[in-house]
PDB file of C-alpha atoms in Angstrom:
ATOM      1  CA  MET A   1       6.335 -25.019 -10.133  1.00 51.00           C
ATOM      2  CA  SER A   2       3.618 -25.243  -7.462  1.00 71.00           C
ATOM      3  CA  GLN A   3       5.260 -22.428  -5.490  1.00 73.00           C
ATOM      4  CA  LEU A   4       5.478 -20.306  -8.643  1.00 75.00           C
ATOM      5  CA  LEU A   5       1.785 -20.826  -9.367  1.00 77.00           C
ATOM      6  CA  LEU A   6       0.966 -19.962  -5.757  1.00 77.00           C
ATOM      7  CA  ASN A   7       2.953 -16.716  -6.010  1.00 79.00           C
ATOM      8  CA  ILE A   8       1.178 -15.774  -9.241  1.00 81.00           C
ATOM      9  CA  LEU A   9      -2.228 -16.504  -7.701  1.00 82.00           C
ATOM     10  CA  VAL A  10      -1.462 -14.489  -4.575  1.00 84.00           C
ATOM     11  CA  ARG A  11      -0.211 -11.493  -6.568  1.00 84.00           C
ATOM     12  CA  ALA A  12      -3.231 -11.642  -8.871  1.00 86.00           C
ATOM     13  CA  LEU A  13      -5.506 -11.627  -5.825  1.00 85.00           C
ATOM     14  CA  MET A  14      -3.596  -8.600  -4.537  1.00 84.00           C
ATOM     15  CA  VAL A  15      -4.262  -6.730  -7.771  1.00 85.00           C
ATOM     16  CA  PHE A  16      -7.974  -7.563  -7.836  1.00 87.00           C
ATOM     17  CA  THR A  17      -8.765  -7.276  -4.107  1.00 86.00           C
ATOM     18  CA  VAL A  18      -6.160  -5.466  -2.034  1.00 85.00           C
ATOM     19  CA  PHE A  19      -5.374  -2.666  -4.473  1.00 87.00           C
ATOM     20  CA  PRO A  20      -9.037  -1.594  -4.737  1.00 89.00           C
ATOM     21  CA  VAL A  21      -9.394  -1.644  -0.938  1.00 90.00           C
ATOM     22  CA  ARG A  22      -6.335   0.547  -0.335  1.00 90.00           C
ATOM     23  CA  GLN A  23      -7.277   2.977  -3.113  1.00 91.00           C
ATOM     24  CA  TYR A  24     -10.866   3.121  -1.883  1.00 93.00           C
ATOM     25  CA  ALA A  25      -9.649   3.865   1.655  1.00 94.00           C
ATOM     26  CA  ARG A  26      -7.519   6.740   0.386  1.00 93.00           C
ATOM     27  CA  ASN A  27     -10.298   8.155  -1.769  1.00 94.00           C
ATOM     28  CA  ARG A  28     -12.912   7.744   0.973  1.00 94.00           C
ATOM     29  CA  MET A  29     -10.706   9.702   3.364  1.00 95.00           C
ATOM     30  CA  ALA A  30     -10.386  12.518   0.795  1.00 94.00           C
ATOM     31  CA  VAL A  31     -14.157  12.641   0.283  1.00 94.00           C
ATOM     32  CA  LYS A  32     -14.743  12.637   4.038  1.00 94.00           C
ATOM     33  CA  LEU A  33     -12.449  15.656   4.314  1.00 94.00           C
ATOM     34  CA  GLY A  34     -14.408  17.521   1.629  1.00 93.00           C
ATOM     35  CA  ASP A  35     -12.718  16.716  -1.691  1.00 94.00           C
ATOM     36  CA  ASP A  36     -15.251  15.350  -4.198  1.00 93.00           C
ATOM     37  CA  THR A  37     -12.601  14.637  -6.866  1.00 93.00           C
ATOM     38  CA  PRO A  38     -12.672  10.833  -6.315  1.00 93.00           C
ATOM     39  CA  VAL A  39     -16.434  10.882  -6.882  1.00 92.00           C
ATOM     40  CA  LEU A  40     -16.107  12.992 -10.031  1.00 92.00           C
ATOM     41  CA  GLU A  41     -13.408  10.669 -11.393  1.00 91.00           C
ATOM     42  CA  GLY A  42     -15.457   7.568 -10.591  1.00 90.00           C
ATOM     43  CA  LYS A  43     -12.875   6.184  -8.175  1.00 91.00           C
ATOM     44  CA  LEU A  44     -14.951   6.010  -5.013  1.00 91.00           C
ATOM     45  CA  THR A  45     -15.580   2.351  -5.749  1.00 91.00           C
ATOM     46  CA  LEU A  46     -14.193  -1.100  -4.999  1.00 90.00           C
ATOM     47  CA  ASN A  47     -14.242  -2.003  -8.686  1.00 90.00           C
ATOM     48  CA  PRO A  48     -10.633  -3.154  -9.310  1.00 89.00           C
ATOM     49  CA  PHE A  49     -10.621  -1.939 -12.905  1.00 89.00           C
ATOM     50  CA  ALA A  50     -11.181   1.640 -11.746  1.00 89.00           C
ATOM     51  CA  HIS A  51      -7.901   1.566  -9.813  1.00 88.00           C
ATOM     52  CA  MET A  52      -5.583  -0.449 -12.038  1.00 86.00           C
ATOM     53  CA  ASP A  53      -2.295   1.012 -13.220  1.00 85.00           C
ATOM     54  CA  LEU A  54      -0.676  -1.061 -15.983  1.00 85.00           C
ATOM     55  CA  MET A  55       2.921  -0.665 -14.796  1.00 82.00           C
ATOM     56  CA  GLY A  56       1.906  -1.061 -11.160  1.00 82.00           C
ATOM     57  CA  CYS A  57       0.159  -4.357 -11.956  1.00 85.00           C
ATOM     58  CA  ILE A  58       3.112  -5.630 -13.990  1.00 84.00           C
ATOM     59  CA  PHE A  59       5.574  -4.874 -11.186  1.00 79.00           C
ATOM     60  CA  MET A  60       3.219  -6.476  -8.672  1.00 81.00           C
ATOM     61  CA  MET A  61       2.999  -9.689 -10.681  1.00 80.00           C
ATOM     62  CA  LEU A  62       6.755  -9.836 -11.341  1.00 78.00           C
ATOM     63  CA  LEU A  63       8.301  -8.483  -8.154  1.00 74.00           C
ATOM     64  CA  GLY A  64       5.611  -8.512  -5.475  1.00 73.00           C
ATOM     65  CA  PHE A  65       5.687  -4.696  -5.321  1.00 73.00           C
ATOM     66  CA  GLY A  66       3.256  -2.469  -7.173  1.00 76.00           C
ATOM     67  CA  TRP A  67       0.759   0.353  -7.050  1.00 78.00           C
ATOM     68  CA  GLY A  68      -2.696   1.332  -8.208  1.00 80.00           C
ATOM     69  CA  LYS A  69      -4.093   4.471  -9.784  1.00 81.00           C
ATOM     70  CA  SER A  70      -5.588   6.817  -7.219  1.00 79.00           C
ATOM     71  CA  ALA A  71      -7.835   9.791  -7.772  1.00 81.00           C
ATOM     72  CA  SER A  72      -6.298  13.242  -8.285  1.00 86.00           C
ATOM     73  CA  ILE A  73      -6.756  14.531  -4.755  1.00 89.00           C
ATOM     74  CA  ASP A  74      -7.269  18.311  -4.550  1.00 89.00           C
ATOM     75  CA  PRO A  75      -6.241  19.634  -1.084  1.00 87.00           C
ATOM     76  CA  ARG A  76      -7.841  23.016  -1.918  1.00 88.00           C
ATOM     77  CA  LYS A  77     -11.254  21.385  -1.509  1.00 91.00           C
ATOM     78  CA  PHE A  78     -10.593  20.092   1.985  1.00 92.00           C
ATOM     79  CA  LYS A  79     -13.027  21.523   4.515  1.00 90.00           C
ATOM     80  CA  THR A  80     -10.566  21.629   7.350  1.00 87.00           C
ATOM     81  CA  LYS A  81      -8.467  24.228   9.126  1.00 85.00           C
ATOM     82  CA  ASN A  82      -5.266  22.359   8.382  1.00 89.00           C
ATOM     83  CA  PRO A  83      -5.062  21.061   4.770  1.00 86.00           C
ATOM     84  CA  ARG A  84      -1.541  19.775   5.412  1.00 88.00           C
ATOM     85  CA  LEU A  85      -2.682  17.373   8.122  1.00 92.00           C
ATOM     86  CA  ALA A  86      -5.658  16.432   5.964  1.00 93.00           C
ATOM     87  CA  MET A  87      -3.368  15.452   3.080  1.00 92.00           C
ATOM     88  CA  ILE A  88      -1.218  13.403   5.439  1.00 93.00           C
ATOM     89  CA  ALA A  89      -4.366  11.602   6.625  1.00 95.00           C
ATOM     90  CA  VAL A  90      -5.282  10.819   3.016  1.00 94.00           C
ATOM     91  CA  ALA A  91      -1.773   9.527   2.293  1.00 93.00           C
ATOM     92  CA  LEU A  92      -1.815   7.304   5.393  1.00 95.00           C
ATOM     93  CA  ALA A  93      -5.269   5.870   4.680  1.00 95.00           C
ATOM     94  CA  GLY A  94      -3.946   3.495   1.998  1.00 92.00           C
ATOM     95  CA  PRO A  95      -1.124   1.924   4.056  1.00 93.00           C
ATOM     96  CA  ALA A  96      -3.455   1.779   7.066  1.00 95.00           C
ATOM     97  CA  ALA A  97      -5.916  -0.246   4.987  1.00 95.00           C
ATOM     98  CA  ASN A  98      -3.099  -2.607   3.971  1.00 94.00           C
ATOM     99  CA  LEU A  99      -1.982  -3.105   7.566  1.00 96.00           C
ATOM    100  CA  LEU A 100      -5.548  -3.638   8.791  1.00 95.00           C
ATOM    101  CA  LEU A 101      -6.159  -6.262   6.108  1.00 94.00           C
ATOM    102  CA  ALA A 102      -2.893  -7.949   7.028  1.00 95.00           C
ATOM    103  CA  LEU A 103      -3.868  -8.036  10.714  1.00 96.00           C
ATOM    104  CA  ILE A 104      -7.264  -9.573   9.890  1.00 96.00           C
ATOM    105  CA  LEU A 105      -5.572 -12.221   7.743  1.00 95.00           C
ATOM    106  CA  VAL A 106      -3.018 -12.974  10.473  1.00 96.00           C
ATOM    107  CA  PHE A 107      -5.873 -13.557  12.911  1.00 96.00           C
ATOM    108  CA  GLY A 108      -7.508 -15.842  10.344  1.00 94.00           C
ATOM    109  CA  VAL A 109      -4.316 -17.845   9.821  1.00 94.00           C
ATOM    110  CA  MET A 110      -3.806 -18.170  13.581  1.00 93.00           C
ATOM    111  CA  ILE A 111      -7.398 -19.368  14.082  1.00 93.00           C
ATOM    112  CA  ALA A 112      -6.874 -21.917  11.312  1.00 93.00           C
ATOM    113  CA  GLY A 113      -3.731 -23.082  13.094  1.00 89.00           C
ATOM    114  CA  TYR A 114      -5.574 -23.538  16.396  1.00 88.00           C
ATOM    115  CA  ALA A 115      -8.244 -25.519  14.505  1.00 86.00           C
ATOM    116  CA  GLY A 116      -5.609 -27.766  12.940  1.00 87.00           C
ATOM    117  CA  ILE A 117      -6.246 -26.482   9.416  1.00 87.00           C
ATOM    118  CA  ASN A 118      -3.231 -26.131   7.157  1.00 84.00           C
ATOM    119  CA  ASN A 119      -4.117 -26.167   3.471  1.00 82.00           C
ATOM    120  CA  ALA A 120      -3.423 -24.097   0.362  1.00 80.00           C
ATOM    121  CA  PHE A 121      -6.007 -21.485   1.327  1.00 85.00           C
ATOM    122  CA  VAL A 122      -4.284 -20.855   4.651  1.00 89.00           C
ATOM    123  CA  GLN A 123      -0.953 -20.473   2.845  1.00 87.00           C
ATOM    124  CA  ILE A 124      -2.552 -18.005   0.429  1.00 87.00           C
ATOM    125  CA  PHE A 125      -3.954 -15.926   3.304  1.00 90.00           C
ATOM    126  CA  ALA A 126      -0.544 -15.910   5.006  1.00 91.00           C
ATOM    127  CA  SER A 127       1.177 -14.841   1.783  1.00 87.00           C
ATOM    128  CA  ILE A 128      -1.358 -12.075   1.144  1.00 90.00           C
ATOM    129  CA  ALA A 129      -0.897 -10.835   4.720  1.00 92.00           C
ATOM    130  CA  LEU A 130       2.858 -10.510   4.210  1.00 91.00           C
ATOM    131  CA  LEU A 131       2.450  -8.881   0.796  1.00 87.00           C
ATOM    132  CA  ASN A 132       0.020  -6.365   2.291  1.00 91.00           C
ATOM    133  CA  ILE A 133       2.640  -5.342   4.810  1.00 94.00           C
ATOM    134  CA  ARG A 134       5.394  -5.157   2.183  1.00 90.00           C
ATOM    135  CA  LEU A 135       3.130  -3.064  -0.017  1.00 88.00           C
ATOM    136  CA  ALA A 136       2.389  -0.650   2.832  1.00 93.00           C
ATOM    137  CA  VAL A 137       6.099  -0.241   3.619  1.00 93.00           C
ATOM    138  CA  PHE A 138       6.982   0.071  -0.071  1.00 88.00           C
ATOM    139  CA  LEU A 139       4.419   2.804  -0.774  1.00 88.00           C
ATOM    140  CA  LEU A 140       5.457   4.763   2.308  1.00 92.00           C
ATOM    141  CA  LEU A 141       8.852   5.345   0.712  1.00 89.00           C
ATOM    142  CA  PRO A 142       9.326   9.055  -0.148  1.00 87.00           C
ATOM    143  CA  VAL A 143       9.077   8.430  -3.891  1.00 83.00           C
ATOM    144  CA  PRO A 144       7.037  10.555  -6.338  1.00 81.00           C
ATOM    145  CA  GLY A 145       3.648   8.939  -6.859  1.00 79.00           C
ATOM    146  CA  PHE A 146       3.813   7.007  -3.564  1.00 86.00           C
ATOM    147  CA  ASP A 147       2.013   7.752  -0.288  1.00 90.00           C
ATOM    148  CA  GLY A 148       5.316   8.599   1.366  1.00 91.00           C
ATOM    149  CA  TRP A 149       5.940  11.322  -1.214  1.00 88.00           C
ATOM    150  CA  ASP A 150       2.554  12.922  -0.531  1.00 88.00           C
ATOM    151  CA  ILE A 151       3.508  13.088   3.135  1.00 90.00           C
ATOM    152  CA  LEU A 152       7.008  14.422   2.470  1.00 88.00           C
ATOM    153  CA  MET A 153       5.704  17.171   0.172  1.00 85.00           C
ATOM    154  CA  MET A 154       3.786  18.658   3.094  1.00 84.00           C
ATOM    155  CA  PHE A 155       7.134  19.552   4.684  1.00 85.00           C
ATOM    156  CA  LEU A 156       9.354  20.382   1.692  1.00 80.00           C
ATOM    157  CA  PRO A 157       9.868  23.954   0.441  1.00 79.00           C
ATOM    158  CA  VAL A 158       8.088  24.708  -2.831  1.00 76.00           C
ATOM    159  CA  LYS A 159      11.406  25.705  -4.446  1.00 79.00           C
ATOM    160  CA  PHE A 160      12.901  22.296  -3.689  1.00 76.00           C
ATOM    161  CA  ILE A 161       9.887  20.457  -5.128  1.00 74.00           C
ATOM    162  CA  TRP A 162      10.098  22.593  -8.270  1.00 77.00           C
ATOM    163  CA  ARG A 163      13.820  21.837  -8.692  1.00 77.00           C
ATOM    164  CA  ILE A 164      13.409  18.064  -8.551  1.00 78.00           C
ATOM    165  CA  SER A 165      10.240  18.059 -10.673  1.00 74.00           C
ATOM    166  CA  ARG A 166      12.352  17.524 -13.817  1.00 76.00           C
ATOM    167  CA  TYR A 167      13.545  14.211 -12.389  1.00 74.00           C
ATOM    168  CA  ILE A 168      10.177  13.097 -11.058  1.00 75.00           C
ATOM    169  CA  HIS A 169       9.722  10.415 -13.735  1.00 74.00           C
ATOM    170  CA  TYR A 170      13.147   8.866 -13.168  1.00 76.00           C
ATOM    171  CA  ILE A 171      13.183   8.621  -9.375  1.00 78.00           C
ATOM    172  CA  PRO A 172      10.561   5.824  -9.126  1.00 75.00           C
ATOM    173  CA  LEU A 173      12.462   3.700 -11.647  1.00 78.00           C
ATOM    174  CA  ILE A 174      15.716   4.121  -9.721  1.00 81.00           C
ATOM    175  CA  VAL A 175      14.001   3.209  -6.451  1.00 81.00           C
ATOM    176  CA  ILE A 176      12.379   0.119  -7.997  1.00 77.00           C
ATOM    177  CA  LEU A 177      15.800  -1.020  -9.229  1.00 79.00           C
ATOM    178  CA  LEU A 178      17.188  -0.512  -5.722  1.00 81.00           C
ATOM    179  CA  VAL A 179      14.318  -2.564  -4.314  1.00 78.00           C
ATOM    180  CA  TYR A 180      14.805  -5.366  -6.818  1.00 76.00           C
ATOM    181  CA  ALA A 181      18.587  -5.537  -6.968  1.00 76.00           C
ATOM    182  CA  GLY A 182      19.842  -3.472  -4.038  1.00 73.00           C
ATOM    183  CA  PRO A 183      19.731  -3.036  -0.276  1.00 81.00           C
ATOM    184  CA  LEU A 184      16.355  -1.281  -0.320  1.00 84.00           C
ATOM    185  CA  GLY A 185      14.573  -4.585  -0.912  1.00 84.00           C
ATOM    186  CA  SER A 186      16.313  -6.098   2.114  1.00 87.00           C
ATOM    187  CA  PHE A 187      15.318  -3.091   4.202  1.00 89.00           C
ATOM    188  CA  ILE A 188      11.654  -3.515   3.212  1.00 90.00           C
ATOM    189  CA  ASP A 189      11.803  -7.233   4.008  1.00 90.00           C
ATOM    190  CA  ILE A 190      13.321  -6.581   7.450  1.00 93.00           C
ATOM    191  CA  ILE A 191      10.681  -3.990   8.357  1.00 95.00           C
ATOM    192  CA  SER A 192       7.880  -6.182   6.981  1.00 94.00           C
ATOM    193  CA  SER A 193       9.097  -9.235   8.908  1.00 94.00           C
ATOM    194  CA  ARG A 194       9.184  -7.221  12.110  1.00 96.00           C
ATOM    195  CA  ILE A 195       5.662  -5.933  11.582  1.00 96.00           C
ATOM    196  CA  ILE A 196       4.201  -9.361  10.832  1.00 95.00           C
ATOM    197  CA  SER A 197       6.002 -10.736  13.903  1.00 95.00           C
ATOM    198  CA  LEU A 198       4.331  -8.086  16.049  1.00 96.00           C
ATOM    199  CA  MET A 199       0.957  -8.891  14.476  1.00 96.00           C
ATOM    200  CA  THR A 200       1.488 -12.601  15.122  1.00 95.00           C
ATOM    201  CA  GLU A 201       2.363 -11.908  18.745  1.00 95.00           C
ATOM    202  CA  LEU A 202      -0.752  -9.753  19.132  1.00 95.00           C
ATOM    203  CA  ALA A 203      -2.996 -12.374  17.517  1.00 94.00           C
ATOM    204  CA  SER A 204      -1.453 -15.114  19.663  1.00 93.00           C
ATOM    205  CA  ALA A 205      -2.005 -13.110  22.844  1.00 93.00           C
ATOM    206  CA  VAL A 206      -5.633 -12.338  21.989  1.00 93.00           C
ATOM    207  CA  LEU A 207      -6.571 -15.782  20.675  1.00 92.00           C
ATOM    208  CA  GLY A 208      -4.712 -17.489  23.508  1.00 86.00           C
ATOM    209  CA  VAL A 209      -7.514 -16.352  25.780  1.00 86.00           C
ATOM    210  CA  PHE A 210     -10.038 -18.387  23.757  1.00 82.00           C
ATOM    211  CA  PHE A 211      -7.895 -21.313  22.568  1.00 79.00           C
ATOM    212  CA  ARG A 212      -6.071 -23.125  25.307  1.00 68.00           C
TER     213      ARG A 212
END
């Protein structure tokens, strides 16, 4: 029961803290590149309620995977010579924010370990770090509505995108089922475990200089 309550608390914290940060990072990148749509839609904020997606929150609480509601980015407003690269930068901003938060939390957990602190708060930070990484990997999948799809669309022919548009509402559901009950979930876990191992090694190498 205690582990269940911990999982619920961690996932709730993800919804109210991590989701706003990743959505803000994405929207801030779009604004920096010249698109004022996030400002017009009121999404250039860290207010969690501005970024909540009902289904995304439900899946986050139940499965540990979810998504927020981003602004409607308009690449035509980008003030850059290469809108395609600009859109890729916007799509990568969210996962980058997740990975950066995870790295900061890993450093915090490692420092707590060196200080001999091992309580519920440390466990929460460690769990949030791992969920941040899983979320980044999950949303980089080439699925409509995810960051990975925004990147993939920059390379797909318009005709192909138009042909699969009729299935665009079904693909995410199929992928979520594959994550929950199929090999895709195992793939995400393997990649996430490898990333957090690399972060732990980096934190250990850096902090080892100060804690001997």
